[in-house]
Short mmCIF file of C-alpha atoms in Angstrom, two decimals:
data_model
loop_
_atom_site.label_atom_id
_atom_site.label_comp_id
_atom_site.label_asym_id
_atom_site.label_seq_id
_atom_site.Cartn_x
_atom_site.Cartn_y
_atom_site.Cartn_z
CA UNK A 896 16.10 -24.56 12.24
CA UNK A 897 17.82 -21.04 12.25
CA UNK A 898 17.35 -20.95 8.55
CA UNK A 899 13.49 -21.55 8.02
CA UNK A 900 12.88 -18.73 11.00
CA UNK A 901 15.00 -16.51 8.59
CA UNK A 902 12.67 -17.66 5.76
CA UNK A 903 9.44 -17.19 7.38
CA UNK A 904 10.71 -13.64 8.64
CA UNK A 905 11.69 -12.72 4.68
CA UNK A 906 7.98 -14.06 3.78
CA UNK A 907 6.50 -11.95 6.51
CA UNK A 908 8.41 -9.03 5.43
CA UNK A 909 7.49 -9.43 1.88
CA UNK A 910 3.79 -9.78 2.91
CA UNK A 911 3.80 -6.76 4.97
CA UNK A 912 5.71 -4.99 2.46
CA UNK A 913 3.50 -5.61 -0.28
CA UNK A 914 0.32 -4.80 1.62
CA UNK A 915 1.83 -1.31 2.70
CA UNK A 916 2.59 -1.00 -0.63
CA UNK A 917 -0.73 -1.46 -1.74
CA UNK A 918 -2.69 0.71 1.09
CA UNK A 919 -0.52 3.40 -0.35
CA UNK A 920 -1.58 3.28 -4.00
CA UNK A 921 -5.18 2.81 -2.53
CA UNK A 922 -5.20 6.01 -0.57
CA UNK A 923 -2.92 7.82 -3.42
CA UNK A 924 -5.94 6.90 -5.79
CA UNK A 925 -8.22 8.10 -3.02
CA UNK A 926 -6.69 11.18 -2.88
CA UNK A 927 -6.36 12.11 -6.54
CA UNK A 928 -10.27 11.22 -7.13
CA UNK A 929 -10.85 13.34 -4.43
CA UNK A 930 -8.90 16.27 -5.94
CA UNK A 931 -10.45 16.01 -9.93
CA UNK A 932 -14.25 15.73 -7.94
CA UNK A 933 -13.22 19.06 -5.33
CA UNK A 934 -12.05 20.46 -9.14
CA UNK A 935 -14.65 19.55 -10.73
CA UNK A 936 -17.33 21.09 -7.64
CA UNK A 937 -15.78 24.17 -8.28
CA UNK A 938 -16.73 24.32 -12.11
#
């Protein structure tokens, strides 16, 4: 019993890591589009 509640934590981790992961690359593409087109509003 002990051991699949460890398991499911671990796959809940995972999941949440991953996803945080991901929202992170998202808004660190965000941000560099939004960088080259401020750049490129200057030009």
């Amino acid at each position: 019993m002990v051991s699949s509640n460890i398991r499911m934590e671990d796959v809940l981790k995972g999941r949440l890591t991953s996803v945080i992961i991901f929202i992170q690359n998202e808004a660190d593409s965000c941000d560099e589009l939004y960088l080259i087109s401020k750049h490129t509003a200057r030009q």
